[in-house]
Coordinates of N, CA and C in Angstrom, one line a residue:
M44 N -18.2 14.8 -6.0 CA -17.6 13.5 -6.2 C -17.3 13.0 -4.8
T45 N -17.7 11.7 -4.6 CA -17.5 11.1 -3.3 C -16.1 10.6 -3.2
E46 N -15.6 10.6 -2.0 CA -14.2 10.1 -1.7 C -14.2 8.5 -1.7
A47 N -13.3 7.9 -2.4 CA -13.2 6.5 -2.4 C -12.7 6.0 -1.0
L48 N -13.4 5.0 -0.5 CA -13.0 4.4 0.8 C -12.7 2.9 0.6
P49 N -11.7 2.4 1.3 CA -11.4 1.0 1.1 C -12.5 0.1 1.6
Y50 N -12.7 -1.0 0.9 CA -13.7 -2.0 1.4 C -13.1 -2.9 2.4
R51 N -11.8 -3.0 2.4 CA -11.1 -3.9 3.4 C -9.6 -3.4 3.6
S52 N -9.1 -3.6 4.7 CA -7.7 -3.3 5.0 C -7.1 -4.4 5.8
T53 N -5.8 -4.6 5.6 CA -5.1 -5.7 6.3 C -4.8 -5.1 7.7
P54 N -4.4 -6.0 8.6 CA -3.9 -5.5 9.9 C -2.6 -4.7 9.6
V55 N -2.1 -4.0 10.6 CA -0.8 -3.4 10.5 C 0.3 -4.5 10.7
F56 N 1.2 -4.6 9.7 CA 2.3 -5.6 9.9 C 3.6 -4.8 10.1
D57 N 4.5 -5.5 10.8 CA 5.9 -4.9 10.9 C 6.8 -5.9 10.2
Q58 N 8.1 -5.6 10.3 CA 9.1 -6.4 9.6 C 9.1 -7.8 10.1
D59 N 8.6 -8.1 11.3 CA 8.6 -9.5 11.8 C 7.3 -10.2 11.5
T60 N 6.2 -9.5 11.4 CA 4.9 -10.1 11.2 C 4.4 -10.0 9.7
L61 N 5.2 -9.4 8.9 CA 4.8 -9.3 7.4 C 4.7 -10.7 6.9
P62 N 3.6 -11.1 6.4 CA 3.4 -12.5 5.9 C 4.3 -12.8 4.7
A63 N 4.8 -14.1 4.7 CA 5.7 -14.5 3.6 C 5.0 -14.3 2.2
A64 N 3.6 -14.5 2.2 CA 2.9 -14.3 1.0 C 3.0 -12.9 0.4
L65 N 3.2 -11.9 1.2 CA 3.4 -10.5 0.7 C 4.9 -10.3 0.3
R66 N 5.8 -11.1 0.8 CA 7.2 -11.0 0.4 C 7.6 -11.7 -0.9
T67 N 6.6 -12.5 -1.4 CA 6.9 -13.3 -2.6 C 5.8 -12.8 -3.7
R68 N 6.1 -13.2 -4.9 CA 5.2 -12.8 -6.0 C 3.7 -13.2 -5.7
H69 N 2.9 -12.1 -5.8 CA 1.5 -12.3 -5.7 C 0.8 -11.1 -6.5
N70 N -0.5 -11.2 -6.6 CA -1.2 -10.1 -7.2 C -2.6 -9.9 -6.7
T71 N -3.2 -8.7 -6.9 CA -4.6 -8.5 -6.5 C -5.5 -9.2 -7.5
K72 N -6.7 -9.4 -7.1 CA -7.7 -10.0 -7.9 C -8.2 -9.0 -9.0
A73 N -8.9 -9.5 -10.0 CA -9.5 -8.7 -11.0 C -10.5 -7.7 -10.3
G74 N -10.4 -6.4 -10.7 CA -11.3 -5.4 -10.2 C -11.0 -4.9 -8.8
V75 N -9.8 -5.3 -8.3 CA -9.3 -4.8 -7.0 C -8.0 -4.1 -7.1
W76 N -8.0 -2.9 -6.5 CA -6.8 -2.0 -6.5 C -6.3 -2.0 -5.0
G77 N -5.0 -2.1 -4.9 CA -4.4 -2.1 -3.5 C -3.6 -0.8 -3.3
V78 N -3.6 -0.3 -2.1 CA -2.7 0.8 -1.8 C -1.9 0.4 -0.6
I79 N -0.6 0.3 -0.8 CA 0.3 0.0 0.3 C 0.6 1.2 1.1
R80 N 0.3 1.3 2.3 CA 0.6 2.5 3.1 C 1.6 2.1 4.2
V81 N 2.7 2.8 4.1 CA 3.8 2.7 5.1 C 3.5 3.7 6.2
L82 N 3.4 3.2 7.5 CA 3.1 4.0 8.6 C 4.4 4.4 9.3
E83 N 5.5 3.6 9.1 CA 6.7 3.9 9.8 C 7.8 3.2 9.0
G84 N 9.0 3.8 8.8 CA 10.1 3.2 8.1 C 9.9 3.2 6.6
E85 N 10.6 2.2 5.9 CA 10.6 2.2 4.4 C 10.3 0.7 4.0
L86 N 9.7 0.6 2.8 CA 9.4 -0.7 2.3 C 9.6 -0.6 0.8
K87 N 10.3 -1.6 0.2 CA 10.6 -1.6 -1.2 C 9.5 -2.4 -1.9
L88 N 8.8 -1.7 -2.8 CA 7.8 -2.4 -3.6 C 8.4 -2.7 -5.0
T89 N 8.3 -4.0 -5.3 CA 8.8 -4.5 -6.6 C 7.7 -4.9 -7.5
Y90 N 7.5 -4.2 -8.6 CA 6.5 -4.6 -9.6 C 7.2 -5.5 -10.6
L91 N 6.5 -6.6 -11.0 CA 7.1 -7.6 -11.9 C 6.6 -7.4 -13.3
A92 N 5.5 -6.7 -13.6 CA 5.0 -6.5 -14.9 C 4.3 -5.2 -15.0
P93 N 4.9 -4.2 -15.5 CA 6.3 -4.1 -16.0 C 7.3 -4.0 -14.9
P94 N 8.5 -4.5 -15.0 CA 9.5 -4.5 -14.0 C 9.9 -3.1 -13.5
S95 N 9.8 -2.8 -12.2 CA 10.2 -1.5 -11.6 C 10.2 -1.7 -10.1
E96 N 10.9 -0.7 -9.5 CA 10.9 -0.7 -8.0 C 10.5 0.7 -7.5
L97 N 9.9 0.7 -6.3 CA 9.6 2.0 -5.7 C 9.8 1.9 -4.2
L98 N 10.4 2.9 -3.7 CA 10.7 2.9 -2.2 C 9.5 3.6 -1.6
L99 N 8.8 2.9 -0.8 CA 7.6 3.5 -0.1 C 8.0 4.0 1.3
T100 N 7.4 5.1 1.6 CA 7.6 5.8 2.9 C 6.2 6.2 3.4
P101 N 6.1 6.8 4.6 CA 4.8 7.3 5.0 C 4.2 8.4 4.1
A102 N 5.1 9.1 3.4 CA 4.7 10.1 2.4 C 4.5 9.6 1.0
T103 N 4.9 8.4 0.8 CA 4.8 7.8 -0.6 C 4.1 6.4 -0.5
P104 N 2.8 6.4 -0.7 CA 2.1 5.1 -0.8 C 2.4 4.4 -2.1
G105 N 2.1 3.1 -2.2 CA 2.2 2.4 -3.4 C 0.9 1.9 -4.0
L106 N 0.6 2.2 -5.2 CA -0.6 1.8 -5.9 C -0.4 0.4 -6.6
I107 N -1.3 -0.5 -6.4 CA -1.2 -1.8 -7.1 C -2.5 -1.9 -7.9
E108 N -2.3 -2.1 -9.2 CA -3.4 -2.2 -10.2 C -4.0 -3.7 -10.1
P109 N -5.2 -3.9 -10.5 CA -5.8 -5.2 -10.5 C -4.9 -6.2 -11.2
Q110 N -4.6 -7.3 -10.6 CA -3.9 -8.5 -11.2 C -2.4 -8.1 -11.5
Q111 N -1.9 -7.1 -10.9 CA -0.5 -6.7 -11.2 C 0.4 -7.4 -10.2
P112 N 1.3 -8.3 -10.8 CA 2.2 -9.1 -9.9 C 3.3 -8.2 -9.3
H113 N 3.5 -8.4 -8.0 CA 4.4 -7.6 -7.2 C 4.8 -8.3 -5.9
F114 N 5.8 -7.8 -5.2 CA 6.1 -8.2 -3.8 C 6.7 -7.1 -3.1
V115 N 6.8 -7.2 -1.8 CA 7.4 -6.1 -1.0 C 8.6 -6.7 -0.1
T116 N 9.5 -5.8 0.2 CA 10.7 -6.1 1.0 C 10.9 -5.0 2.1
P117 N 10.8 -5.4 3.3 CA 11.1 -4.4 4.4 C 12.5 -3.9 4.3
M118 N 12.7 -2.6 4.5 CA 14.0 -2.0 4.5 C 14.3 -1.6 6.0
G119 N 14.5 -2.6 6.8 CA 14.7 -2.4 8.2 C 13.4 -2.3 9.0
K120 N 13.3 -1.6 10.0 CA 12.1 -1.5 10.8 C 11.0 -0.8 10.0
V121 N 9.8 -1.4 10.0 CA 8.7 -0.9 9.2 C 7.4 -1.3 9.8
A122 N 6.4 -0.4 9.6 CA 5.0 -0.7 9.9 C 4.2 -0.4 8.7
M123 N 3.3 -1.3 8.2 CA 2.6 -1.0 7.0 C 1.3 -1.8 7.0
R124 N 0.4 -1.4 6.1 CA -0.8 -2.1 5.8 C -1.2 -1.9 4.4
V125 N -2.2 -2.7 3.9 CA -2.7 -2.6 2.6 C -4.2 -2.3 2.7
D126 N -4.6 -1.2 1.9 CA -6.0 -0.9 1.8 C -6.5 -1.4 0.4
F127 N -7.7 -2.0 0.3 CA -8.2 -2.5 -0.9 C -9.4 -1.8 -1.3
Y128 N -9.5 -1.4 -2.6 CA -10.6 -0.6 -3.2 C -11.2 -1.4 -4.4
D129 N -12.5 -1.2 -4.6 CA -13.2 -1.9 -5.7 C -13.5 -0.9 -6.8
Q130 N -12.7 0.2 -6.9 CA -12.9 1.2 -8.0 C -11.5 1.7 -8.3
P131 N -11.3 2.2 -9.5 CA -10.0 2.7 -9.9 C -9.5 3.9 -9.1
L132 N -8.2 3.9 -8.9 CA -7.5 5.0 -8.2 C -6.3 5.3 -9.1
P133 N -6.5 5.9 -10.2 CA -5.4 6.0 -11.2 C -4.2 6.9 -10.8
L134 N -4.5 7.9 -9.9 CA -3.4 8.8 -9.5 C -3.2 8.7 -8.0
L135 N -2.0 8.6 -7.6 CA -1.7 8.5 -6.1 C -2.2 9.8 -5.4
R136 N -2.1 10.9 -6.1 CA -2.5 12.2 -5.4 C -4.0 12.2 -5.2
S137 N -4.7 11.3 -5.9 CA -6.2 11.3 -5.7 C -6.6 10.4 -4.6
L138 N -5.6 9.7 -4.0 CA -6.0 8.7 -2.9 C -6.4 9.5 -1.7
P139 N -7.4 9.0 -1.0 CA -7.7 9.6 0.3 C -6.6 9.4 1.3
P140 N -6.5 10.4 2.2 CA -5.4 10.2 3.2 C -5.7 9.1 4.1
S141 N -4.7 8.5 4.7 CA -4.9 7.4 5.6 C -5.4 8.0 6.9
P142 N -6.1 7.2 7.8 CA -6.6 7.8 9.1 C -5.4 8.3 9.9
E143 N -4.2 7.8 9.8 CA -3.1 8.3 10.5 C -2.7 9.7 10.0
Q144 N -2.8 9.9 8.7 CA -2.4 11.2 8.1 C -3.4 12.2 8.6
V145 N -4.7 11.9 8.6 CA -5.8 12.8 9.0 C -5.6 13.1 10.5
E146 N -5.3 12.1 11.3 CA -5.1 12.3 12.7 C -3.9 13.2 13.0
G147 N -2.8 12.9 12.2 CA -1.6 13.7 12.4 C -1.8 15.2 12.0
S148 N -2.6 15.4 11.0 CA -2.8 16.8 10.6 C -3.6 17.6 11.6
K149 N -4.3 16.9 12.6 CA -5.1 17.6 13.6 C -4.2 18.0 14.8
N150 N -3.0 17.4 14.8 CA -2.0 17.7 15.9 C -0.8 18.3 15.4
P151 N -0.7 19.6 15.2 CA 0.5 20.2 14.6 C 1.7 20.1 15.5

């Protein structure tokens, strides 16, 4: 089984550069899954349908299903990016590690 790779990733945003569009209600397109990866700090992910919240950290990425309305809120200093996939990623534990996680595992 081949490892899923993102077809696109956003730049890394911090609490000051995080676009307003990500801080307000939005959703991914049909057939697009998003994975929010926090590289530093904490980010609150709010799902609107169904309503729930998740605190994202470097150890806890957030999965966005196609067309799932959501928004994010920085919880202080944060660095994050979004990876986009064109195939299902139903379980967070099946997500490939971020390049930062791979690099970090090489330097004990």
